[in-house]
Short mmCIF file of C-alpha atoms and ligand atoms in Angstrom, two decimals:
data_model
loop_
_atom_site.label_atom_id
_atom_site.label_comp_id
_atom_site.label_asym_id
_atom_site.label_seq_id
_atom_site.Cartn_x
_atom_site.Cartn_y
_atom_site.Cartn_z
CA UNK A 1101 -14.56 -34.68 -17.09
CA UNK A 1102 -13.55 -31.60 -15.13
CA UNK A 1103 -9.88 -30.88 -15.82
CA UNK A 1104 -9.83 -27.71 -13.78
CA UNK A 1105 -7.78 -29.27 -11.02
CA UNK A 1106 -5.81 -27.57 -8.28
CA UNK A 1107 -2.28 -26.73 -9.25
CA UNK A 1108 -3.56 -26.01 -12.72
CA UNK A 1109 -5.50 -23.05 -11.54
CA UNK A 1110 -6.53 -20.43 -14.05
CA UNK A 1111 -8.12 -18.11 -11.52
CA UNK A 1112 -6.88 -14.52 -11.21
CA UNK A 1113 -7.49 -11.88 -8.55
CA UNK A 1114 -8.33 -8.40 -9.86
CA UNK A 1115 -8.16 -5.54 -7.37
CA UNK A 1116 -9.55 -2.14 -8.29
CA UNK A 1117 -8.40 0.85 -6.23
CA UNK A 1118 -10.43 3.92 -5.29
CA UNK A 1119 -9.62 5.94 -8.39
CA UNK A 1120 -10.70 3.01 -10.61
CA UNK A 1121 -14.19 3.02 -9.07
CA UNK A 1122 -14.55 6.74 -8.35
CA UNK A 1123 -17.99 7.17 -9.98
CA UNK A 1124 -20.60 5.38 -12.11
CA UNK A 1125 -18.69 5.94 -15.31
CA UNK A 1126 -15.52 4.41 -13.86
CA UNK A 1127 -17.52 1.49 -12.43
CA UNK A 1128 -18.98 0.78 -15.87
CA UNK A 1129 -15.49 0.79 -17.27
CA UNK A 1130 -14.25 -1.60 -14.57
CA UNK A 1131 -17.20 -3.90 -15.28
CA UNK A 1132 -16.09 -3.96 -18.94
CA UNK A 1133 -12.56 -4.92 -17.90
CA UNK A 1134 -13.97 -7.71 -15.71
CA UNK A 1135 -16.19 -8.91 -18.55
CA UNK A 1136 -13.23 -9.11 -20.91
CA UNK A 1137 -11.39 -11.29 -18.39
CA UNK A 1138 -14.22 -13.63 -17.35
CA UNK A 1139 -12.47 -16.62 -18.94
CA UNK A 1140 -9.82 -16.23 -16.27
CA UNK A 1141 -12.43 -16.68 -13.54
CA UNK A 1142 -11.62 -13.48 -11.68
CA UNK A 1143 -12.10 -12.91 -7.97
CA UNK A 1144 -12.64 -9.17 -7.56
CA UNK A 1145 -11.35 -7.03 -4.68
CA UNK A 1146 -12.47 -3.43 -4.49
CA UNK A 1147 -11.52 -0.32 -2.50
CA UNK A 1148 -13.84 2.44 -1.36
CA UNK A 1149 -15.11 4.73 -4.14
CA UNK A 1150 -12.80 7.69 -4.86
CA UNK A 1151 -11.91 9.62 -1.73
CA UNK A 1152 -14.56 7.97 0.47
CA UNK A 1153 -12.09 6.81 3.15
CA UNK A 1154 -10.74 10.35 3.52
CA UNK A 1155 -14.30 11.68 3.57
CA UNK A 1156 -15.26 9.24 6.33
CA UNK A 1157 -12.32 10.39 8.43
CA UNK A 1158 -13.31 14.00 7.79
CA UNK A 1159 -16.90 13.18 8.83
CA UNK A 1160 -15.59 11.86 12.15
CA UNK A 1161 -13.59 15.06 12.73
CA UNK A 1162 -16.68 17.12 11.96
CA UNK A 1163 -18.77 14.95 14.31
CA UNK A 1164 -16.25 15.58 17.08
CA UNK A 1165 -16.93 19.27 16.57
CA UNK A 1166 -20.66 18.58 16.85
CA UNK A 1167 -21.43 18.77 13.11
CA UNK A 1168 -21.83 15.31 11.59
CA UNK A 1169 -22.04 15.52 7.82
CA UNK A 1170 -22.09 12.65 5.37
CA UNK A 1171 -23.72 14.50 2.47
CA UNK A 1172 -20.78 13.96 0.10
CA UNK A 1173 -20.63 10.21 0.82
CA UNK A 1174 -24.39 9.81 0.53
CA UNK A 1175 -24.58 11.80 -2.68
CA UNK A 1176 -21.70 9.90 -4.33
CA UNK A 1177 -23.22 6.47 -3.66
CA UNK A 1178 -26.84 7.38 -4.36
CA UNK A 1179 -25.86 9.07 -7.61
CA UNK A 1180 -23.80 6.03 -8.62
CA UNK A 1181 -26.80 3.72 -7.97
CA UNK A 1182 -28.99 6.01 -10.02
CA UNK A 1183 -26.55 6.31 -12.92
CA UNK A 1184 -25.93 2.57 -12.93
CA UNK A 1185 -29.65 1.79 -12.77
CA UNK A 1186 -29.40 -0.41 -9.66
CA UNK A 1187 -31.44 -0.47 -6.45
CA UNK A 1188 -30.11 1.73 -3.66
CA UNK A 1189 -31.76 -0.30 -0.90
CA UNK A 1190 -28.62 -1.92 0.55
CA UNK A 1191 -26.59 1.26 0.21
CA UNK A 1192 -29.36 3.11 2.01
CA UNK A 1193 -29.29 0.64 4.91
CA UNK A 1194 -25.54 1.11 5.36
CA UNK A 1195 -25.78 4.90 5.09
CA UNK A 1196 -28.42 4.77 7.82
CA UNK A 1197 -26.09 2.73 10.06
CA UNK A 1198 -23.29 5.20 9.32
CA UNK A 1199 -25.48 8.18 10.27
CA UNK A 1200 -26.26 6.53 13.60
CA UNK A 1201 -22.58 5.95 14.27
CA UNK A 1202 -21.83 9.63 13.65
CA UNK A 1203 -24.61 10.69 16.00
CA UNK A 1204 -22.95 8.43 18.59
CA UNK A 1205 -19.61 10.18 18.02
CA UNK A 1206 -21.27 13.58 18.51
CA UNK A 1207 -22.67 12.36 21.82
CA UNK A 1208 -19.58 10.73 23.29
CA UNK A 1209 -17.16 13.27 21.74
CA UNK A 1210 -14.55 10.61 21.19
CA UNK A 1211 -13.31 8.32 18.41
CA UNK A 1212 -11.25 5.35 19.61
CA UNK A 1213 -9.12 3.46 17.09
CA UNK A 1214 -11.68 0.68 17.23
CA UNK A 1215 -14.50 3.08 16.34
CA UNK A 1216 -12.35 4.59 13.62
CA UNK A 1217 -11.98 1.18 11.95
CA UNK A 1218 -15.71 0.53 12.19
CA UNK A 1219 -16.29 3.96 10.64
CA UNK A 1220 -13.87 3.64 7.71
CA UNK A 1221 -15.08 0.12 6.94
CA UNK A 1222 -18.23 1.67 5.46
CA UNK A 1223 -16.32 2.80 2.33
CA UNK A 1224 -15.49 -0.71 1.12
CA UNK A 1225 -18.77 -2.18 2.38
CA UNK A 1226 -20.61 0.35 0.22
CA UNK A 1227 -18.49 -0.06 -2.91
CA UNK A 1228 -18.77 -3.88 -3.12
CA UNK A 1229 -22.55 -3.66 -3.00
CA UNK A 1230 -22.61 -1.16 -5.84
CA UNK A 1231 -20.16 -2.97 -8.12
CA UNK A 1232 -21.64 -6.42 -7.50
CA UNK A 1233 -25.21 -5.22 -8.20
CA UNK A 1234 -24.05 -3.60 -11.43
CA UNK A 1235 -22.21 -6.74 -12.59
CA UNK A 1236 -25.39 -8.71 -11.96
CA UNK A 1237 -27.39 -6.16 -13.87
CA UNK A 1238 -25.24 -6.50 -16.99
CA UNK A 1239 -25.48 -10.27 -16.89
CA UNK A 1240 -22.35 -11.25 -14.94
CA UNK A 1241 -23.68 -13.36 -12.09
CA UNK A 1242 -22.10 -11.86 -8.96
CA UNK A 1243 -22.15 -11.89 -5.16
CA UNK A 1244 -20.46 -9.50 -2.78
CA UNK A 1245 -18.67 -10.54 0.41
CA UNK A 1246 -17.48 -8.45 3.32
CA UNK A 1247 -13.93 -9.79 3.80
CA UNK A 1248 -14.65 -10.96 7.37
CA UNK A 1249 -17.42 -13.18 6.00
CA UNK A 1250 -14.90 -15.10 3.89
CA UNK A 1251 -12.55 -15.54 6.84
CA UNK A 1252 -10.29 -12.49 7.11
CA UNK A 1253 -9.15 -12.54 10.75
CA UNK A 1254 -6.62 -10.13 12.23
CA UNK A 1255 -5.10 -9.18 15.53
CA UNK A 1256 -6.68 -6.22 17.35
CA UNK A 1257 -4.11 -3.66 16.28
CA UNK A 1258 -6.83 -1.29 15.08
CA UNK A 1259 -6.05 0.87 11.98
CA UNK A 1260 -3.05 -1.30 11.09
CA UNK A 1261 -4.09 -4.84 11.91
CA UNK A 1262 -2.00 -7.91 11.12
CA UNK A 1263 -3.57 -10.84 9.25
CA UNK A 1264 -3.67 -14.10 11.21
CA UNK A 1265 -2.48 -17.26 9.47
CA UNK A 1266 -5.82 -19.04 9.73
CA UNK A 1267 -7.19 -16.50 7.22
CA UNK A 1268 -5.62 -18.39 4.31
CA UNK A 1269 -7.37 -21.66 5.13
CA UNK A 1270 -10.65 -19.87 5.79
CA UNK A 1271 -10.58 -18.19 2.37
CA UNK A 1272 -9.78 -21.43 0.61
CA UNK A 1273 -12.65 -23.14 2.44
CA UNK A 1274 -15.04 -20.39 1.45
CA UNK A 1275 -13.99 -19.60 -2.12
CA UNK A 1276 -11.86 -22.60 -3.16
CA UNK A 1277 -14.90 -24.34 -4.62
CA UNK A 1278 -15.09 -21.65 -7.30
CA UNK A 1279 -11.96 -23.18 -8.79
CA UNK A 1280 -13.92 -26.30 -9.69
CA UNK A 1281 -17.14 -24.53 -10.47
CA UNK A 1282 -16.93 -20.83 -11.22
CA UNK A 1283 -20.63 -20.21 -10.65
CA UNK A 1284 -20.43 -16.50 -9.82
CA UNK A 1285 -17.99 -13.58 -9.73
CA UNK A 1286 -17.21 -12.71 -6.12
CA UNK A 1287 -16.68 -9.03 -5.26
CA UNK A 1288 -14.82 -8.69 -1.96
CA UNK A 1289 -14.14 -5.67 0.25
CA UNK A 1290 -10.48 -4.69 0.36
CA UNK A 1291 -8.91 -3.19 3.49
CA UNK A 1292 -11.20 -4.59 6.20
CA UNK A 1293 -11.35 -7.65 8.45
CA UNK A 1294 -12.43 -8.60 11.97
CA UNK A 1295 -10.49 -9.52 15.08
CA UNK A 1296 -11.24 -12.61 17.18
CA UNK A 1297 -13.75 -10.66 19.26
CA UNK A 1298 -15.75 -9.72 16.18
CA UNK A 1299 -14.64 -6.07 16.01
CA UNK A 1300 -14.06 -4.65 12.55
CA UNK A 1301 -10.37 -3.92 11.87
CA UNK A 1302 -8.50 -2.36 8.93
CA UNK A 1303 -5.15 -3.23 7.38
CA UNK A 1304 -3.61 0.27 7.16
CA UNK A 1305 -4.20 2.89 4.46
CA UNK A 1306 -3.96 1.38 1.00
CA UNK A 1307 -4.66 -2.05 2.55
CA UNK A 1308 -6.80 -3.36 -0.31
CA UNK A 1309 -3.58 -4.33 -2.11
CA UNK A 1310 -2.82 -6.60 0.83
CA UNK A 1311 -6.33 -8.08 0.75
CA UNK A 1312 -5.81 -8.97 -2.91
CA UNK A 1313 -2.43 -10.54 -2.30
CA UNK A 1314 -3.78 -12.60 0.63
CA UNK A 1315 -6.69 -13.90 -1.46
CA UNK A 1316 -4.40 -14.67 -4.40
CA UNK A 1317 -2.09 -16.59 -2.09
CA UNK A 1318 -4.90 -18.46 -0.35
CA UNK A 1319 -6.38 -19.57 -3.67
CA UNK A 1320 -2.99 -20.08 -5.34
CA UNK A 1321 -4.15 -17.79 -8.12
CA UNK A 1322 -2.40 -17.62 -11.46
CA UNK A 1323 -1.87 -13.88 -11.03
CA UNK A 1324 -2.89 -11.03 -8.74
CA UNK A 1325 -3.65 -7.87 -10.71
CA UNK A 1326 -3.78 -4.55 -8.90
CA UNK A 1327 -5.52 -2.02 -11.12
CA UNK A 1328 -4.61 1.63 -10.51
CA UNK A 1329 -4.61 4.94 -12.36
CA UNK A 1330 -1.00 4.69 -13.60
CA UNK A 1331 0.74 2.39 -16.11
CA UNK A 1332 2.30 0.26 -13.38
CA UNK A 1333 5.20 1.03 -11.07
CA UNK A 1334 6.90 4.18 -12.33
CA UNK A 1335 10.52 5.28 -12.06
CA UNK A 1336 9.42 7.76 -9.40
CA UNK A 1337 6.38 9.46 -7.92
CA UNK A 1338 4.46 11.06 -10.85
CA UNK A 1339 3.14 13.74 -8.50
CA UNK A 1340 6.71 15.05 -8.22
CA UNK A 1341 8.24 14.26 -11.60
CA UNK A 1342 6.26 14.63 -14.81
CA UNK A 1343 8.48 12.64 -17.10
CA UNK A 1344 8.41 9.17 -15.48
CA UNK A 1345 8.30 5.81 -17.22
CA UNK A 1346 6.69 2.57 -16.18
CA UNK A 1347 8.84 -0.43 -15.32
CA UNK A 1348 8.28 -3.64 -17.22
CA UNK A 1349 9.22 -5.93 -14.34
CA UNK A 1350 10.50 -5.75 -10.78
CA UNK A 1351 11.33 -8.44 -8.23
CA UNK A 1352 9.24 -8.95 -5.10
CA UNK A 1353 12.16 -7.67 -3.10
CA UNK A 1354 12.38 -4.48 -5.13
CA UNK A 1355 8.60 -3.94 -4.98
CA UNK A 1356 8.57 -4.44 -1.22
CA UNK A 1357 11.42 -1.94 -0.72
CA UNK A 1358 9.71 0.55 -3.03
CA UNK A 1359 6.48 0.30 -1.09
CA UNK A 1360 8.13 0.39 2.30
CA UNK A 1361 10.25 3.41 1.39
CA UNK A 1362 7.38 5.58 0.27
CA UNK A 1363 6.07 4.65 -3.20
CA UNK A 1364 2.37 5.04 -2.54
CA UNK A 1365 1.55 2.73 -5.43
CA UNK A 1366 1.58 -0.42 -3.24
CA UNK A 1367 0.74 -1.10 0.40
CA UNK A 1368 4.05 -1.79 2.22
CA UNK A 1369 3.13 -5.28 3.43
CA UNK A 1370 1.20 -6.35 0.34
CA UNK A 1371 4.03 -8.24 -1.33
CA UNK A 1372 4.78 -10.60 1.57
CA UNK A 1373 2.03 -13.21 1.10
CA UNK A 1374 2.48 -13.40 -2.69
CA UNK A 1375 6.23 -13.58 -2.24
CA UNK A 1376 5.95 -16.59 0.08
CA UNK A 1377 3.96 -18.64 -2.41
CA UNK A 1378 5.51 -17.11 -5.49
CA UNK A 1379 2.23 -15.79 -6.92
CA UNK A 1380 2.97 -13.27 -9.70
CA UNK A 1381 1.55 -9.79 -9.18
CA UNK A 1382 0.89 -7.26 -11.93
CA UNK A 1383 0.21 -3.54 -11.49
CA UNK A 1384 -2.14 -2.36 -14.27
CA UNK A 1385 -3.88 0.85 -15.30
CA UNK A 1386 -7.69 0.80 -15.44
CA UNK A 1387 -7.51 4.02 -17.46
CA UNK A 1388 -5.25 2.32 -20.01
CA UNK A 1389 -6.05 -1.42 -19.83
CA UNK A 1390 -4.07 -2.38 -22.93
CA UNK A 1391 -0.81 -1.29 -21.31
CA UNK A 1392 0.92 -4.39 -19.86
CA UNK A 1393 1.78 -2.53 -16.63
CA UNK A 1394 4.50 -3.84 -14.29
CA UNK A 1395 5.01 -7.49 -13.53
CA UNK A 1396 6.31 -8.41 -10.08
CA UNK A 1397 8.02 -11.79 -9.94
CA UNK A 1398 10.36 -13.75 -7.68
CA UNK A 1399 13.47 -13.49 -9.81
CA UNK A 1400 14.43 -11.42 -12.79
CA UNK A 1401 16.79 -12.48 -15.52
CA UNK A 1402 20.07 -10.59 -15.40
CA UNK A 1403 19.36 -6.99 -16.22
CA UNK A 1404 21.60 -4.21 -17.36
CA UNK A 1405 19.56 -1.52 -15.58
CA UNK A 1406 21.57 0.50 -13.09
CA UNK A 1407 18.64 1.96 -11.20
CA UNK A 1408 14.99 0.90 -11.13
CA UNK A 1409 13.26 3.63 -9.20
CA UNK A 1410 13.62 6.52 -6.77
CA UNK A 1411 11.29 6.75 -3.79
CA UNK A 1412 10.65 9.50 -1.32
CA UNK A 1413 9.44 9.14 2.28
CA UNK A 1414 8.85 12.50 3.92
CA UNK A 1415 8.32 13.61 7.46
CA UNK A 1416 10.54 11.13 9.20
CA UNK A 1417 12.67 11.63 12.32
CA UNK A 1418 16.44 11.20 12.52
CA UNK A 1419 17.91 10.14 15.87
CA UNK A 1420 21.66 10.56 16.44
CA UNK A 1421 22.97 8.63 19.45
CA UNK A 1422 26.58 9.08 20.54
CA UNK A 1423 28.00 6.94 23.33
CA UNK A 1424 29.17 8.87 26.40
CA UNK A 1425 31.68 6.07 27.17
CA UNK A 1426 35.09 5.56 25.70
CA UNK A 1427 35.88 4.09 22.31
CA UNK A 1428 35.75 0.35 22.04
CA UNK A 1429 33.11 -0.24 24.66
CA UNK A 1430 31.34 -3.40 23.60
CA UNK A 1431 27.58 -3.87 23.99
CA UNK A 1432 26.71 -0.28 23.10
CA UNK A 1433 24.62 -1.13 20.03
CA UNK A 1434 22.95 -3.99 21.87
CA UNK A 1435 21.91 -1.60 24.64
CA UNK A 1436 20.59 0.95 22.14
CA UNK A 1437 18.48 -1.57 20.26
CA UNK A 1438 17.25 -3.14 23.46
CA UNK A 1439 15.80 0.26 24.40
CA UNK A 1440 14.03 0.54 21.04
CA UNK A 1441 12.75 -2.98 21.46
CA UNK A 1442 11.37 -2.31 24.95
CA UNK A 1443 9.75 0.93 23.77
CA UNK A 1444 8.28 -1.00 20.79
CA UNK A 1445 9.57 1.58 18.32
CA UNK A 1446 10.49 0.30 14.90
CA UNK A 1447 13.47 1.65 13.06
CA UNK A 1448 13.73 2.12 9.27
CA UNK A 1449 17.34 2.93 8.44
CA UNK A 1450 20.51 2.59 10.50
CA UNK A 1451 24.10 3.78 10.14
CA UNK A 1452 26.71 3.07 12.82
CA UNK A 1453 30.25 3.76 13.90
CA UNK A 1454 31.94 2.29 16.95
CA UNK A 1455 30.63 4.99 19.28
CA UNK A 1456 27.60 6.34 17.53
CA UNK A 1457 24.47 5.23 15.77
CA UNK A 1458 22.08 7.24 13.60
CA UNK A 1459 18.68 5.86 12.78
CA UNK A 1460 15.36 6.94 11.33
CA UNK A 1461 11.86 6.56 12.72
CA UNK A 1462 8.57 6.75 10.89
CA UNK A 1463 6.78 8.51 13.66
CA UNK A 1464 8.44 11.27 15.64
CA UNK A 1465 5.70 11.70 18.22
CA UNK A 1466 5.81 10.65 21.86
CA UNK A 1467 9.56 10.04 22.04
CA UNK A 1468 10.21 11.49 25.49
CA UNK A 1469 10.48 8.07 27.20
CA UNK A 1470 12.84 6.89 24.49
CA UNK A 1471 15.01 9.98 24.88
CA UNK A 1472 15.15 9.57 28.65
CA UNK A 1473 16.29 5.93 28.45
CA UNK A 1474 18.83 6.60 25.70
CA UNK A 1475 20.30 9.54 27.63
CA UNK A 1476 21.34 7.12 30.39
CA UNK A 1477 24.00 5.75 28.02
CA UNK A 1478 24.47 8.39 25.30
CA UNK A 1479 24.08 11.91 24.02
CA UNK A 1480 20.91 12.06 21.95
CA UNK A 1481 19.87 14.43 19.21
CA UNK A 1482 16.37 14.02 17.72
CA UNK A 1483 15.74 15.87 14.44
CA UNK A 1484 12.32 16.03 12.80
CA UNK A 1485 11.32 17.10 9.27
CA UNK A 1486 13.64 14.78 7.35
CA UNK A 1487 13.11 12.76 4.17
CA UNK A 1488 14.48 9.38 3.14
CA UNK A 1489 15.29 9.22 -0.55
CA UNK A 1490 15.84 5.66 -1.68
CA UNK A 1491 17.57 4.49 -4.82
CA UNK A 1492 16.20 1.05 -5.64
CA UNK A 1493 18.11 -0.95 -8.17
CA UNK A 1494 21.05 -3.11 -8.99
CA UNK A 1495 23.20 -2.58 -5.96
CA UNK A 1496 25.93 -4.77 -7.45
CA UNK A 1497 26.70 -1.45 -9.10
CA UNK A 1498 26.46 0.50 -5.86
CA UNK A 1499 29.70 2.44 -6.41
CA UNK A 1500 28.48 3.69 -9.75
CA UNK A 1501 25.07 4.61 -8.29
CA UNK A 1502 26.65 6.40 -5.32
CA UNK A 1503 29.13 8.23 -7.50
CA UNK A 1504 26.40 9.51 -9.79
CA UNK A 1505 24.03 10.37 -6.92
CA UNK A 1506 26.73 12.24 -4.99
CA UNK A 1507 27.52 14.31 -8.09
CA UNK A 1508 23.88 15.35 -8.37
CA UNK A 1509 23.66 16.21 -4.66
CA UNK A 1510 26.88 18.20 -4.77
CA UNK A 1511 25.85 20.15 -7.88
CA UNK A 1512 22.61 21.12 -6.16
CA UNK A 1513 24.20 21.97 -2.82
CA UNK A 1514 22.17 19.37 -0.99
CA UNK A 1515 23.45 18.38 2.40
CA UNK A 1516 23.17 14.61 3.00
CA UNK A 1517 22.77 13.76 6.67
CA UNK A 1518 23.06 9.99 6.58
CA UNK A 1519 23.57 7.23 4.03
CA UNK A 1520 22.71 3.59 4.37
CA UNK A 1521 22.79 0.58 2.08
CA UNK A 1522 20.31 -2.06 3.16
CA UNK A 1523 21.28 -5.68 3.56
CA UNK A 1524 18.61 -6.40 0.96
CA UNK A 1525 21.13 -5.23 -1.65
CA UNK A 1526 18.51 -3.40 -3.64
CA UNK A 1527 18.30 -0.13 -1.75
CA UNK A 1528 20.63 2.78 -1.06
CA UNK A 1529 18.98 5.40 1.12
CA UNK A 1530 19.99 8.84 2.22
CA UNK A 1531 18.48 11.49 4.42
CA UNK A 1532 17.96 15.12 3.45
CA UNK A 1533 15.82 17.94 4.84
CA UNK A 1534 12.12 17.79 3.87
CA UNK A 1535 12.30 21.09 1.99
CA UNK A 1536 15.14 19.86 -0.22
CA UNK A 1537 13.54 16.51 -1.01
CA UNK A 1538 11.54 17.33 -4.13
CA UNK A 1539 14.29 19.14 -5.96
CA UNK A 1540 16.60 16.31 -5.03
CA UNK A 1541 14.28 13.68 -6.54
CA UNK A 1542 13.74 15.76 -9.68
CA UNK A 1543 17.47 16.16 -10.25
CA UNK A 1544 18.29 12.53 -9.48
CA UNK A 1545 15.56 11.38 -11.85
CA UNK A 1546 16.89 13.62 -14.57
CA UNK A 1547 20.38 12.30 -14.12
CA UNK A 1548 19.57 8.58 -13.80
CA UNK A 1549 16.68 8.27 -16.24
CA UNK A 1550 15.73 11.18 -18.46
CA UNK A 1551 17.81 11.52 -21.56
CA UNK A 1552 19.01 7.90 -21.65
CA UNK A 1553 18.19 6.16 -24.94
CA UNK A 1554 16.34 3.34 -23.17
CA UNK A 1555 14.20 5.82 -21.27
CA UNK A 1556 13.25 7.75 -24.40
CA UNK A 1557 12.28 4.55 -26.19
CA UNK A 1558 10.08 3.21 -23.38
CA UNK A 1559 8.46 6.44 -22.19
CA UNK A 1560 7.74 7.40 -25.80
CA UNK A 1561 5.75 4.20 -26.37
CA UNK A 1562 3.63 4.28 -23.18
CA UNK A 1563 0.71 6.55 -22.47
P1 ADP B 2218 -5.29 2.78 -5.65
O1 ADP B 2218 -5.70 3.24 -4.30
O2 ADP B 2218 -6.19 3.22 -6.76
O3 ADP B 2218 -4.97 1.35 -5.68
P2 ADP B 2218 -3.07 4.46 -5.10
O4 ADP B 2218 -3.60 5.84 -5.23
O5 ADP B 2218 -2.91 3.88 -3.75
O6 ADP B 2218 -3.93 3.51 -6.00
O7 ADP B 2218 -1.65 4.32 -5.85
C1 ADP B 2218 -1.48 4.87 -7.13
C2 ADP B 2218 -0.83 6.23 -7.03
O8 ADP B 2218 0.47 6.09 -6.44
C3 ADP B 2218 -0.57 6.88 -8.37
O9 ADP B 2218 -1.67 7.60 -8.82
C4 ADP B 2218 0.64 7.74 -8.08
O10 ADP B 2218 0.28 9.09 -7.90
C5 ADP B 2218 1.23 7.24 -6.76
N1 ADP B 2218 2.65 6.84 -6.88
C6 ADP B 2218 3.64 7.25 -6.04
N2 ADP B 2218 4.81 6.72 -6.39
C7 ADP B 2218 4.59 5.93 -7.46
C8 ADP B 2218 5.41 5.09 -8.28
N3 ADP B 2218 6.73 4.95 -8.07
N4 ADP B 2218 4.82 4.44 -9.29
C9 ADP B 2218 3.51 4.56 -9.54
N5 ADP B 2218 2.68 5.33 -8.81
C10 ADP B 2218 3.20 6.02 -7.78
N1 LIG B 2219 -9.90 2.67 1.08
C1 LIG B 2219 -8.69 2.44 1.82
C2 LIG B 2219 -7.80 3.67 1.75
O1 LIG B 2219 -8.19 4.68 1.17
C3 LIG B 2219 -7.97 1.20 1.37
C4 LIG B 2219 -7.44 1.21 -0.05
O2 LIG B 2219 -7.80 2.10 -0.81
O3 LIG B 2219 -6.67 0.32 -0.39
O4 LIG B 2219 -6.74 3.66 2.31
MG1 MG B 2220 -3.98 2.48 -2.67
#
């Protein structure tokens, strides 16, 4: 009798990012990790190899200047096929299609967002073919799928497309049968999908995390594992601070805030599907598979941690809007946000007083219409080159966090231009100038984490 019934699902989703599949050696290593977890009936999601997405974008830029060049991409994939001892036929066919696309770009001297998505889709389409063929070769029966062939449908917001709800049912229809009969290991492209008209779309940079979370949710997986090159979610960006430690567990809410406010480790929208169905997510290190990584769950037991992590989001724009009318005029904020709504500009952080509002925008380009409309009701000052530093943690202790943070900022003569505590209750954010951001993060990290007994114990025992 088959006891592998729904609701008692043992299936996991394992997503491997670009650095985990950067070359043949890394792919062999990933195949070993998959092999060790075959009992858990993994569904594999994979990103483009190494820096392929960046290289594809660079190839388009070069093509616009009349010099198409895909040598690096070709060499990487052909060499991988050779080193892994697999046929390069399918890779060759795709490389051929890619070459033709670049010739087209040279001719028309233009890359629309739609063409850009078609172009960068080649990275993931290539990598699934390589990994799947290698799994097959070492005796793990495997098939690859381009995500649109298992039902990933999005809107037509090219380069940052939104997943349509029907995707979940489609995936279950296509892959759900593996839960009863795990007859092969599917290897699925991260990052890409199609819109209703059949155009290839992408989910935004880093979007393979989202692909994994959508598949995990659709199949009600036991766990979604995102395998990276770090021991999980770290206390801050390891490219800025050397002495970070990995977090044992964070809540969905904390992970989502971290991602949204700049921690590159997760795609900003990737937590939402898993959060809705309460599917646990784990961030793991393919370079250090024994490390438990970071578990992301709905609710954490009461913790004594003051702060979980510090994130940094550079290059944002601060808009100060001061009402030209008298104090006490009602409807001012409503008018301001109505303008942002009509201009379809989304706002990250907000701080208000009765007559003024300061807010931050991700993208500071093309704001002349916005400025014009706002100036009908207010004085407007738009300042570029700012950074949001977010303190993510136990905001029940917000006074203690603020007190400590302000001390650090004062001691380092850093001028804070706005402070905001999100309604989410896990995030205190403040704005500083871009060129003060790194020193600020280093000093805050030192003060909140380094030197504490707990920190020494944990960072000493990880890699
Ligand atoms: P992949 O594409 O392989 O899935 P990414 O490169 O997108 O992985 O994300 C992992 C990288 O994110 C790490 O190598 C690290 O440099 C960066 N990073 C930034 N902030 C953090 C953080 N708080 N915790 C962990 N990694 C972080
Ligand atoms: N390859 C894509 C990127 O580089 C998607 C991903 O890696 O998740 O952004
Ligand atoms: Mg990524």
